[in-house]
């Protein structure tokens, strides 16, 4: 069994980005990411902090807009419109989940698709589906880059994605399909997930449930990608896979932490750099 080391690959990508940003700076282009955080969700606040620190490491300006839980939808929409127009801002990210009284879809559709570094706007989602260039959500993009770095091709392979969220499961399924995989997506209504995973060459788990994938559910030699992030009662960060039992049975596996997480950060930075480059090109 080999570990898919997202921490090391993430650092390598960050170094490349840092270099490219230095070059852009010489042309007076300063990539800037605006991050909006509404409410007091503790994990969200910690993710935003991590994203902002990563921006700092590579030389991307990050502007954090913290707003109280009772922020109105109208106010949030106005802020996004303002950032859409701001020529200094290349990327806009609204941290999810949003409070219940705000229509998340409406918010995501208001972000200028050209600044949508999360890739959550329906235009970018649609482009991903048909294989056109656009912004691809950071986590699934990070997963694909991690597989690529280890020369693990999904072409012609059986891939199972567990979890069908708009943020991870659905875009990941599209990327795998575009890469030539046969893809099954399991979700909350799937009667017997193991029926699918037992036949899978690759299993991707993005549910957020400790111990969801067990050794009995997988084929010998499968590649396992754990996208879950959970906190145990003791405060440790663990994924969705029963790592100690699954690891000896598989060929490759992502650790948690240190697998997909750092890749998500690195690809968000890549998307922000890509956006800054696109805007610079348009100005020429
Ligand atoms: N909440 C959980 N994951 C994400 C993400 O990738 N982007 C945003 N904006 N919110 C999230």
PDB file of C-alpha atoms and ligand atoms in Angstrom:
ATOM      1  CA  UNK A   1       0.000   0.000   0.000  1.00  0.00           C
ATOM      2  CA  UNK A   2       1.207   3.484  -0.866  1.00  0.00           C
ATOM      3  CA  UNK A   3       0.041   6.817   0.527  1.00  0.00           C
ATOM      4  CA  UNK A   4      -1.216   9.521  -1.829  1.00  0.00           C
ATOM      5  CA  UNK A   5       0.640  12.401  -0.238  1.00  0.00           C
ATOM      6  CA  UNK A   6      -1.396  15.550  -0.856  1.00  0.00           C
ATOM      7  CA  UNK A   7       0.610  17.533   1.655  1.00  0.00           C
ATOM      8  CA  UNK A   8       3.853  17.260  -0.321  1.00  0.00           C
ATOM      9  CA  UNK A   9       2.160  17.723  -3.707  1.00  0.00           C
ATOM     10  CA  UNK A  10       0.191  20.702  -2.357  1.00  0.00           C
ATOM     11  CA  UNK A  11       3.444  22.335  -1.209  1.00  0.00           C
ATOM     12  CA  UNK A  12       5.063  21.727  -4.616  1.00  0.00           C
ATOM     13  CA  UNK A  13       2.068  23.329  -6.367  1.00  0.00           C
ATOM     14  CA  UNK A  14       2.198  26.267  -3.964  1.00  0.00           C
ATOM     15  CA  UNK A  15       5.875  26.819  -4.802  1.00  0.00           C
ATOM     16  CA  UNK A  16       5.057  26.926  -8.529  1.00  0.00           C
ATOM     17  CA  UNK A  17       2.183  29.345  -7.915  1.00  0.00           C
ATOM     18  CA  UNK A  18       4.413  31.569  -5.784  1.00  0.00           C
ATOM     19  CA  UNK A  19       6.892  31.802  -8.632  1.00  0.00           C
ATOM     20  CA  UNK A  20       4.200  32.599 -11.200  1.00  0.00           C
ATOM     21  CA  UNK A  21       2.726  35.268  -8.966  1.00  0.00           C
ATOM     22  CA  UNK A  22       6.133  36.935  -8.604  1.00  0.00           C
ATOM     23  CA  UNK A  23       6.246  37.161 -12.393  1.00  0.00           C
ATOM     24  CA  UNK A  24       2.732  38.630 -12.557  1.00  0.00           C
ATOM     25  CA  UNK A  25       3.675  41.177  -9.889  1.00  0.00           C
ATOM     26  CA  UNK A  26       6.468  42.385 -12.150  1.00  0.00           C
ATOM     27  CA  UNK A  27       3.729  43.288 -14.642  1.00  0.00           C
ATOM     28  CA  UNK A  28       1.807  45.068 -11.864  1.00  0.00           C
ATOM     29  CA  UNK A  29      -0.816  42.322 -11.593  1.00  0.00           C
ATOM     30  CA  UNK A  30      -1.663  41.454  -7.998  1.00  0.00           C
ATOM     31  CA  UNK A  31      -3.962  38.408  -7.830  1.00  0.00           C
ATOM     32  CA  UNK A  32      -6.685  39.070  -5.282  1.00  0.00           C
ATOM     33  CA  UNK A  33      -9.266  36.746  -3.738  1.00  0.00           C
ATOM     34  CA  UNK A  34     -12.334  38.049  -1.881  1.00  0.00           C
ATOM     35  CA  UNK A  35     -13.745  35.631   0.683  1.00  0.00           C
ATOM     36  CA  UNK A  36     -17.154  36.149   2.282  1.00  0.00           C
ATOM     37  CA  UNK A  37     -17.939  34.401   5.552  1.00  0.00           C
ATOM     38  CA  UNK A  38     -21.452  34.765   6.963  1.00  0.00           C
ATOM     39  CA  UNK A  39     -22.247  33.654  10.516  1.00  0.00           C
ATOM     40  CA  UNK A  40     -20.380  31.793  13.224  1.00  0.00           C
ATOM     41  CA  UNK A  41     -19.959  28.259  11.902  1.00  0.00           C
ATOM     42  CA  UNK A  42     -16.663  27.174  13.508  1.00  0.00           C
ATOM     43  CA  UNK A  43     -15.457  24.793  10.753  1.00  0.00           C
ATOM     44  CA  UNK A  44     -16.235  27.453   8.114  1.00  0.00           C
ATOM     45  CA  UNK A  45     -14.238  30.060  10.027  1.00  0.00           C
ATOM     46  CA  UNK A  46     -11.324  27.656  10.260  1.00  0.00           C
ATOM     47  CA  UNK A  47     -11.462  26.828   6.513  1.00  0.00           C
ATOM     48  CA  UNK A  48     -11.516  30.532   5.653  1.00  0.00           C
ATOM     49  CA  UNK A  49      -8.491  31.103   7.872  1.00  0.00           C
ATOM     50  CA  UNK A  50      -6.642  28.249   6.160  1.00  0.00           C
ATOM     51  CA  UNK A  51      -7.469  29.636   2.704  1.00  0.00           C
ATOM     52  CA  UNK A  52      -6.347  33.121   3.682  1.00  0.00           C
ATOM     53  CA  UNK A  53      -3.069  31.830   5.155  1.00  0.00           C
ATOM     54  CA  UNK A  54      -2.418  29.854   1.957  1.00  0.00           C
ATOM     55  CA  UNK A  55      -3.015  33.014  -0.100  1.00  0.00           C
ATOM     56  CA  UNK A  56      -0.486  34.817   2.067  1.00  0.00           C
ATOM     57  CA  UNK A  57       2.110  32.037   1.533  1.00  0.00           C
ATOM     58  CA  UNK A  58       1.994  32.376  -2.252  1.00  0.00           C
ATOM     59  CA  UNK A  59       1.502  36.141  -2.522  1.00  0.00           C
ATOM     60  CA  UNK A  60      -2.227  36.321  -3.317  1.00  0.00           C
ATOM     61  CA  UNK A  61      -4.054  39.195  -1.622  1.00  0.00           C
ATOM     62  CA  UNK A  62      -6.966  37.865   0.371  1.00  0.00           C
ATOM     63  CA  UNK A  63      -9.775  40.143   1.435  1.00  0.00           C
ATOM     64  CA  UNK A  64     -11.959  38.580   4.126  1.00  0.00           C
ATOM     65  CA  UNK A  65     -15.477  39.927   4.582  1.00  0.00           C
ATOM     66  CA  UNK A  66     -16.915  38.565   7.829  1.00  0.00           C
ATOM     67  CA  UNK A  67     -20.639  39.174   8.251  1.00  0.00           C
ATOM     68  CA  UNK A  68     -23.001  38.416  11.155  1.00  0.00           C
ATOM     69  CA  UNK A  69     -25.405  35.451  11.120  1.00  0.00           C
ATOM     70  CA  UNK A  70     -28.410  37.779  10.604  1.00  0.00           C
ATOM     71  CA  UNK A  71     -26.996  39.394   7.443  1.00  0.00           C
ATOM     72  CA  UNK A  72     -29.815  39.866   4.921  1.00  0.00           C
ATOM     73  CA  UNK A  73     -29.760  38.181   1.536  1.00  0.00           C
ATOM     74  CA  UNK A  74     -30.059  41.613  -0.049  1.00  0.00           C
ATOM     75  CA  UNK A  75     -26.973  42.934   1.708  1.00  0.00           C
ATOM     76  CA  UNK A  76     -24.979  39.892   0.663  1.00  0.00           C
ATOM     77  CA  UNK A  77     -26.147  40.230  -2.946  1.00  0.00           C
ATOM     78  CA  UNK A  78     -25.109  43.898  -2.937  1.00  0.00           C
ATOM     79  CA  UNK A  79     -21.653  43.014  -1.626  1.00  0.00           C
ATOM     80  CA  UNK A  80     -21.206  40.424  -4.383  1.00  0.00           C
ATOM     81  CA  UNK A  81     -22.323  42.917  -7.055  1.00  0.00           C
ATOM     82  CA  UNK A  82     -19.775  45.372  -5.683  1.00  0.00           C
ATOM     83  CA  UNK A  83     -16.991  42.756  -5.826  1.00  0.00           C
ATOM     84  CA  UNK A  84     -18.083  41.705  -9.330  1.00  0.00           C
ATOM     85  CA  UNK A  85     -17.428  45.284 -10.484  1.00  0.00           C
ATOM     86  CA  UNK A  86     -14.185  45.748  -8.557  1.00  0.00           C
ATOM     87  CA  UNK A  87     -11.344  45.492 -11.089  1.00  0.00           C
ATOM     88  CA  UNK A  88      -8.841  44.732  -8.316  1.00  0.00           C
ATOM     89  CA  UNK A  89     -10.700  41.529  -7.352  1.00  0.00           C
ATOM     90  CA  UNK A  90     -10.061  38.413  -9.473  1.00  0.00           C
ATOM     91  CA  UNK A  91     -11.774  35.745  -7.412  1.00  0.00           C
ATOM     92  CA  UNK A  92     -14.892  35.706  -5.225  1.00  0.00           C
ATOM     93  CA  UNK A  93     -15.637  32.895  -2.797  1.00  0.00           C
ATOM     94  CA  UNK A  94     -18.685  32.694  -0.528  1.00  0.00           C
ATOM     95  CA  UNK A  95     -17.977  30.128   2.165  1.00  0.00           C
ATOM     96  CA  UNK A  96     -20.735  27.526   2.488  1.00  0.00           C
ATOM     97  CA  UNK A  97     -22.959  26.643   4.248  1.00  0.00           C
ATOM     98  CA  UNK A  98     -24.856  29.936   4.436  1.00  0.00           C
ATOM     99  CA  UNK A  99     -27.481  30.616   7.139  1.00  0.00           C
ATOM    100  CA  UNK A 100     -30.934  29.102   6.426  1.00  0.00           C
ATOM    101  CA  UNK A 101     -32.645  32.416   5.582  1.00  0.00           C
ATOM    102  CA  UNK A 102     -30.300  33.019   2.620  1.00  0.00           C
ATOM    103  CA  UNK A 103     -30.986  31.385  -0.754  1.00  0.00           C
ATOM    104  CA  UNK A 104     -27.600  29.790  -1.485  1.00  0.00           C
ATOM    105  CA  UNK A 105     -28.315  29.114  -5.149  1.00  0.00           C
ATOM    106  CA  UNK A 106     -29.300  32.745  -5.742  1.00  0.00           C
ATOM    107  CA  UNK A 107     -26.057  33.899  -4.112  1.00  0.00           C
ATOM    108  CA  UNK A 108     -23.915  31.531  -6.189  1.00  0.00           C
ATOM    109  CA  UNK A 109     -25.638  32.625  -9.394  1.00  0.00           C
ATOM    110  CA  UNK A 110     -24.898  36.286  -8.632  1.00  0.00           C
ATOM    111  CA  UNK A 111     -21.121  35.766  -8.583  1.00  0.00           C
ATOM    112  CA  UNK A 112     -19.582  36.762 -11.930  1.00  0.00           C
ATOM    113  CA  UNK A 113     -18.751  33.374 -13.553  1.00  0.00           C
ATOM    114  CA  UNK A 114     -15.366  34.837 -14.537  1.00  0.00           C
ATOM    115  CA  UNK A 115     -14.552  35.397 -10.836  1.00  0.00           C
ATOM    116  CA  UNK A 116     -16.150  32.166  -9.636  1.00  0.00           C
ATOM    117  CA  UNK A 117     -12.974  30.458  -8.398  1.00  0.00           C
ATOM    118  CA  UNK A 118     -15.080  27.891  -6.493  1.00  0.00           C
ATOM    119  CA  UNK A 119     -16.671  26.797  -9.781  1.00  0.00           C
ATOM    120  CA  UNK A 120     -20.126  26.663  -8.167  1.00  0.00           C
ATOM    121  CA  UNK A 121     -21.929  28.955 -10.680  1.00  0.00           C
ATOM    122  CA  UNK A 122     -24.257  26.905 -12.958  1.00  0.00           C
ATOM    123  CA  UNK A 123     -22.351  28.195 -16.010  1.00  0.00           C
ATOM    124  CA  UNK A 124     -19.086  26.724 -14.719  1.00  0.00           C
ATOM    125  CA  UNK A 125     -20.873  23.537 -13.600  1.00  0.00           C
ATOM    126  CA  UNK A 126     -22.326  23.187 -17.102  1.00  0.00           C
ATOM    127  CA  UNK A 127     -18.939  23.802 -18.730  1.00  0.00           C
ATOM    128  CA  UNK A 128     -17.451  21.079 -16.561  1.00  0.00           C
ATOM    129  CA  UNK A 129     -20.162  18.659 -17.647  1.00  0.00           C
ATOM    130  CA  UNK A 130     -19.478  19.148 -21.346  1.00  0.00           C
ATOM    131  CA  UNK A 131     -15.701  19.335 -20.860  1.00  0.00           C
ATOM    132  CA  UNK A 132     -15.290  23.053 -21.675  1.00  0.00           C
ATOM    133  CA  UNK A 133     -12.703  25.263 -19.999  1.00  0.00           C
ATOM    134  CA  UNK A 134     -14.059  27.042 -16.913  1.00  0.00           C
ATOM    135  CA  UNK A 135     -13.545  26.988 -13.181  1.00  0.00           C
ATOM    136  CA  UNK A 136     -13.589  23.502 -11.649  1.00  0.00           C
ATOM    137  CA  UNK A 137     -14.441  23.142  -7.937  1.00  0.00           C
ATOM    138  CA  UNK A 138     -11.250  22.929  -5.892  1.00  0.00           C
ATOM    139  CA  UNK A 139     -11.757  19.601  -4.108  1.00  0.00           C
ATOM    140  CA  UNK A 140     -12.567  17.437  -7.149  1.00  0.00           C
ATOM    141  CA  UNK A 141      -9.846  19.214  -9.140  1.00  0.00           C
ATOM    142  CA  UNK A 142      -7.381  18.496  -6.339  1.00  0.00           C
ATOM    143  CA  UNK A 143      -8.381  14.822  -6.327  1.00  0.00           C
ATOM    144  CA  UNK A 144      -7.757  14.526 -10.081  1.00  0.00           C
ATOM    145  CA  UNK A 145      -4.360  16.223  -9.804  1.00  0.00           C
ATOM    146  CA  UNK A 146      -3.363  13.946  -6.939  1.00  0.00           C
ATOM    147  CA  UNK A 147      -4.200  10.840  -9.026  1.00  0.00           C
ATOM    148  CA  UNK A 148      -2.343  12.285 -12.004  1.00  0.00           C
ATOM    149  CA  UNK A 149       0.788  12.940  -9.936  1.00  0.00           C
ATOM    150  CA  UNK A 150       0.899   9.231  -9.061  1.00  0.00           C
ATOM    151  CA  UNK A 151       0.172   8.221 -12.691  1.00  0.00           C
ATOM    152  CA  UNK A 152      -3.101   6.612 -11.666  1.00  0.00           C
ATOM    153  CA  UNK A 153      -5.334   6.712 -14.717  1.00  0.00           C
ATOM    154  CA  UNK A 154      -9.087   6.161 -14.361  1.00  0.00           C
ATOM    155  CA  UNK A 155      -9.563   5.569 -18.088  1.00  0.00           C
ATOM    156  CA  UNK A 156     -11.657   2.430 -18.570  1.00  0.00           C
ATOM    157  CA  UNK A 157     -11.783   1.818 -14.799  1.00  0.00           C
ATOM    158  CA  UNK A 158     -14.731   1.325 -12.488  1.00  0.00           C
ATOM    159  CA  UNK A 159     -15.010   4.370 -10.235  1.00  0.00           C
ATOM    160  CA  UNK A 160     -17.456   4.744  -7.377  1.00  0.00           C
ATOM    161  CA  UNK A 161     -18.162   8.133  -5.843  1.00  0.00           C
ATOM    162  CA  UNK A 162     -19.947   8.007  -2.486  1.00  0.00           C
ATOM    163  CA  UNK A 163     -21.724  11.306  -1.824  1.00  0.00           C
ATOM    164  CA  UNK A 164     -23.583  13.336  -4.454  1.00  0.00           C
ATOM    165  CA  UNK A 165     -23.102  16.932  -3.290  1.00  0.00           C
ATOM    166  CA  UNK A 166     -22.899  19.838  -5.728  1.00  0.00           C
ATOM    167  CA  UNK A 167     -19.532  20.789  -4.186  1.00  0.00           C
ATOM    168  CA  UNK A 168     -17.747  17.445  -4.444  1.00  0.00           C
ATOM    169  CA  UNK A 169     -19.615  14.317  -5.587  1.00  0.00           C
ATOM    170  CA  UNK A 170     -21.321  15.608  -8.736  1.00  0.00           C
ATOM    171  CA  UNK A 171     -18.376  17.598 -10.157  1.00  0.00           C
ATOM    172  CA  UNK A 172     -15.995  14.733  -9.310  1.00  0.00           C
ATOM    173  CA  UNK A 173     -18.259  12.275 -11.155  1.00  0.00           C
ATOM    174  CA  UNK A 174     -18.170  14.586 -14.215  1.00  0.00           C
ATOM    175  CA  UNK A 175     -14.368  14.850 -14.124  1.00  0.00           C
ATOM    176  CA  UNK A 176     -14.000  11.070 -13.859  1.00  0.00           C
ATOM    177  CA  UNK A 177     -16.462  10.512 -16.694  1.00  0.00           C
ATOM    178  CA  UNK A 178     -14.624  13.057 -18.872  1.00  0.00           C
ATOM    179  CA  UNK A 179     -11.408  11.158 -18.098  1.00  0.00           C
ATOM    180  CA  UNK A 180     -12.890   7.925 -19.477  1.00  0.00           C
ATOM    181  CA  UNK A 181     -14.014   6.178 -16.293  1.00  0.00           C
ATOM    182  CA  UNK A 182     -17.195   4.187 -15.773  1.00  0.00           C
ATOM    183  CA  UNK A 183     -18.753   6.056 -12.882  1.00  0.00           C
ATOM    184  CA  UNK A 184     -21.316   5.071 -10.251  1.00  0.00           C
ATOM    185  CA  UNK A 185     -22.528   7.664  -7.777  1.00  0.00           C
ATOM    186  CA  UNK A 186     -23.869   6.340  -4.461  1.00  0.00           C
ATOM    187  CA  UNK A 187     -25.889   8.518  -2.112  1.00  0.00           C
ATOM    188  CA  UNK A 188     -28.216   8.485   0.861  1.00  0.00           C
ATOM    189  CA  UNK A 189     -30.879   6.504  -1.031  1.00  0.00           C
ATOM    190  CA  UNK A 190     -28.480   3.858  -2.368  1.00  0.00           C
ATOM    191  CA  UNK A 191     -29.706   0.523  -0.955  1.00  0.00           C
ATOM    192  CA  UNK A 192     -26.386  -1.340  -0.827  1.00  0.00           C
ATOM    193  CA  UNK A 193     -23.262   0.758  -1.320  1.00  0.00           C
ATOM    194  CA  UNK A 194     -20.974  -2.269  -0.983  1.00  0.00           C
ATOM    195  CA  UNK A 195     -22.543  -3.798  -4.101  1.00  0.00           C
ATOM    196  CA  UNK A 196     -20.836  -0.979  -6.027  1.00  0.00           C
ATOM    197  CA  UNK A 197     -17.633  -0.576  -4.021  1.00  0.00           C
ATOM    198  CA  UNK A 198     -16.769  -4.311  -4.177  1.00  0.00           C
ATOM    199  CA  UNK A 199     -16.442  -4.013  -7.964  1.00  0.00           C
ATOM    200  CA  UNK A 200     -14.607  -0.675  -7.922  1.00  0.00           C
ATOM    201  CA  UNK A 201     -11.029  -0.017  -9.022  1.00  0.00           C
ATOM    202  CA  UNK A 202     -11.278   3.450  -7.440  1.00  0.00           C
ATOM    203  CA  UNK A 203     -13.468   4.507  -4.501  1.00  0.00           C
ATOM    204  CA  UNK A 204     -13.965   8.181  -3.627  1.00  0.00           C
ATOM    205  CA  UNK A 205     -15.720   8.886  -0.323  1.00  0.00           C
ATOM    206  CA  UNK A 206     -17.150  12.334   0.384  1.00  0.00           C
ATOM    207  CA  UNK A 207     -19.879  11.950   2.972  1.00  0.00           C
ATOM    208  CA  UNK A 208     -18.620  13.226   6.318  1.00  0.00           C
ATOM    209  CA  UNK A 209     -19.259  10.077   8.346  1.00  0.00           C
ATOM    210  CA  UNK A 210     -16.560   8.375  10.408  1.00  0.00           C
ATOM    211  CA  UNK A 211     -15.983   4.719   9.475  1.00  0.00           C
ATOM    212  CA  UNK A 212     -18.261   4.756   6.426  1.00  0.00           C
ATOM    213  CA  UNK A 213     -15.932   2.723   4.196  1.00  0.00           C
ATOM    214  CA  UNK A 214     -14.752  -0.561   5.722  1.00  0.00           C
ATOM    215  CA  UNK A 215     -12.276  -3.172   4.477  1.00  0.00           C
ATOM    216  CA  UNK A 216     -15.077  -5.660   3.687  1.00  0.00           C
ATOM    217  CA  UNK A 217     -16.556  -3.176   1.201  1.00  0.00           C
ATOM    218  CA  UNK A 218     -13.548  -2.933  -1.122  1.00  0.00           C
ATOM    219  CA  UNK A 219     -11.743  -5.041  -3.682  1.00  0.00           C
ATOM    220  CA  UNK A 220      -8.122  -6.101  -3.034  1.00  0.00           C
ATOM    221  CA  UNK A 221      -5.766  -3.558  -4.653  1.00  0.00           C
ATOM    222  CA  UNK A 222      -8.339  -0.760  -5.093  1.00  0.00           C
ATOM    223  CA  UNK A 223      -7.356   2.927  -4.940  1.00  0.00           C
ATOM    224  CA  UNK A 224      -9.084   4.728  -2.077  1.00  0.00           C
ATOM    225  CA  UNK A 225      -9.568   8.496  -1.950  1.00  0.00           C
ATOM    226  CA  UNK A 226     -10.930   9.801   1.341  1.00  0.00           C
ATOM    227  CA  UNK A 227     -12.508  13.248   0.996  1.00  0.00           C
ATOM    228  CA  UNK A 228     -14.221  13.250   4.389  1.00  0.00           C
ATOM    229  CA  UNK A 229     -13.139  15.540   7.204  1.00  0.00           C
ATOM    230  CA  UNK A 230     -14.516  14.659  10.639  1.00  0.00           C
ATOM    231  CA  UNK A 231     -13.560  15.491  14.178  1.00  0.00           C
ATOM    232  CA  UNK A 232     -13.612  12.645  16.722  1.00  0.00           C
ATOM    233  CA  UNK A 233     -14.847  13.141  20.294  1.00  0.00           C
ATOM    234  CA  UNK A 234     -11.174  13.268  21.281  1.00  0.00           C
ATOM    235  CA  UNK A 235     -10.625  16.158  18.859  1.00  0.00           C
ATOM    236  CA  UNK A 236      -8.626  14.267  16.194  1.00  0.00           C
ATOM    237  CA  UNK A 237      -9.256  14.892  12.479  1.00  0.00           C
ATOM    238  CA  UNK A 238     -10.226  11.715  10.600  1.00  0.00           C
ATOM    239  CA  UNK A 239     -11.788  10.877   7.243  1.00  0.00           C
ATOM    240  CA  UNK A 240     -14.704   8.636   6.204  1.00  0.00           C
ATOM    241  CA  UNK A 241     -12.539   5.525   5.697  1.00  0.00           C
ATOM    242  CA  UNK A 242     -11.615   2.959   8.383  1.00  0.00           C
ATOM    243  CA  UNK A 243      -8.007   3.639   7.530  1.00  0.00           C
ATOM    244  CA  UNK A 244      -6.259   1.008   9.693  1.00  0.00           C
ATOM    245  CA  UNK A 245      -8.227  -1.863   8.126  1.00  0.00           C
ATOM    246  CA  UNK A 246      -8.679  -0.526   4.590  1.00  0.00           C
ATOM    247  CA  UNK A 247      -5.045   0.549   4.060  1.00  0.00           C
ATOM    248  CA  UNK A 248      -3.500  -2.978   4.094  1.00  0.00           C
ATOM    249  CA  UNK A 249      -6.031  -4.153   1.475  1.00  0.00           C
ATOM    250  CA  UNK A 250      -5.673  -1.339  -1.068  1.00  0.00           C
ATOM    251  CA  UNK A 251      -2.921  -0.271  -3.486  1.00  0.00           C
ATOM    252  CA  UNK A 252      -3.082   3.485  -2.794  1.00  0.00           C
ATOM    253  CA  UNK A 253      -4.902   5.531  -0.164  1.00  0.00           C
ATOM    254  CA  UNK A 254      -5.086   9.169   0.905  1.00  0.00           C
ATOM    255  CA  UNK A 255      -4.346   9.886   4.561  1.00  0.00           C
ATOM    256  CA  UNK A 256      -6.560  12.283   6.523  1.00  0.00           C
ATOM    257  CA  UNK A 257      -5.183  14.794   7.270  1.00  0.00           C
ATOM    258  CA  UNK A 258      -2.537  15.260   4.568  1.00  0.00           C
ATOM    259  CA  UNK A 259      -4.383  13.833   1.555  1.00  0.00           C
ATOM    260  CA  UNK A 260      -7.136  15.682  -0.274  1.00  0.00           C
ATOM    261  CA  UNK A 261      -7.309  18.650   2.139  1.00  0.00           C
ATOM    262  CA  UNK A 262      -4.028  20.344   1.130  1.00  0.00           C
ATOM    263  CA  UNK A 263      -4.881  19.695  -2.538  1.00  0.00           C
ATOM    264  CA  UNK A 264      -8.161  21.602  -2.152  1.00  0.00           C
ATOM    265  CA  UNK A 265      -6.234  24.614  -0.908  1.00  0.00           C
ATOM    266  CA  UNK A 266      -3.632  24.373  -3.681  1.00  0.00           C
ATOM    267  CA  UNK A 267      -6.258  24.166  -6.435  1.00  0.00           C
ATOM    268  CA  UNK A 268      -8.174  27.141  -5.042  1.00  0.00           C
ATOM    269  CA  UNK A 269      -4.935  29.120  -5.361  1.00  0.00           C
ATOM    270  CA  UNK A 270      -4.512  27.770  -8.919  1.00  0.00           C
ATOM    271  CA  UNK A 271      -8.041  28.904  -9.795  1.00  0.00           C
ATOM    272  CA  UNK A 272      -7.365  32.377  -8.402  1.00  0.00           C
ATOM    273  CA  UNK A 273      -4.142  32.617 -10.399  1.00  0.00           C
ATOM    274  CA  UNK A 274      -6.001  31.429 -13.508  1.00  0.00           C
ATOM    275  CA  UNK A 275      -8.638  34.114 -12.994  1.00  0.00           C
ATOM    276  CA  UNK A 276      -6.009  36.851 -12.579  1.00  0.00           C
ATOM    277  CA  UNK A 277      -4.324  35.670 -15.774  1.00  0.00           C
ATOM    278  CA  UNK A 278      -7.637  35.645 -17.669  1.00  0.00           C
ATOM    279  CA  UNK A 279      -8.395  39.220 -16.594  1.00  0.00           C
ATOM    280  CA  UNK A 280      -4.873  40.345 -17.512  1.00  0.00           C
ATOM    281  CA  UNK A 281      -5.298  38.793 -20.982  1.00  0.00           C
ATOM    282  CA  UNK A 282      -8.647  40.541 -21.463  1.00  0.00           C
ATOM    283  CA  UNK A 283      -7.082  43.907 -20.630  1.00  0.00           C
ATOM    284  CA  UNK A 284      -4.431  43.599 -23.332  1.00  0.00           C
TER     285      UNK A 284
HETATM  286  N1  LIG B   1     -17.778  24.652   2.163  1.00  0.00           N
HETATM  287  C1  LIG B   1     -17.235  23.414   2.130  1.00  0.00           C
HETATM  288  N2  LIG B   1     -16.393  23.301   1.103  1.00  0.00           N
HETATM  289  C2  LIG B   1     -16.403  24.486   0.457  1.00  0.00           C
HETATM  290  C3  LIG B   1     -15.725  24.983  -0.687  1.00  0.00           C
HETATM  291  O1  LIG B   1     -14.944  24.300  -1.354  1.00  0.00           O
HETATM  292  N3  LIG B   1     -15.996  26.261  -1.016  1.00  0.00           N
HETATM  293  C4  LIG B   1     -16.873  27.023  -0.317  1.00  0.00           C
HETATM  294  N4  LIG B   1     -17.094  28.253  -0.740  1.00  0.00           N
HETATM  295  N5  LIG B   1     -17.512  26.596   0.738  1.00  0.00           N
HETATM  296  C5  LIG B   1     -17.276  25.331   1.128  1.00  0.00           C
END
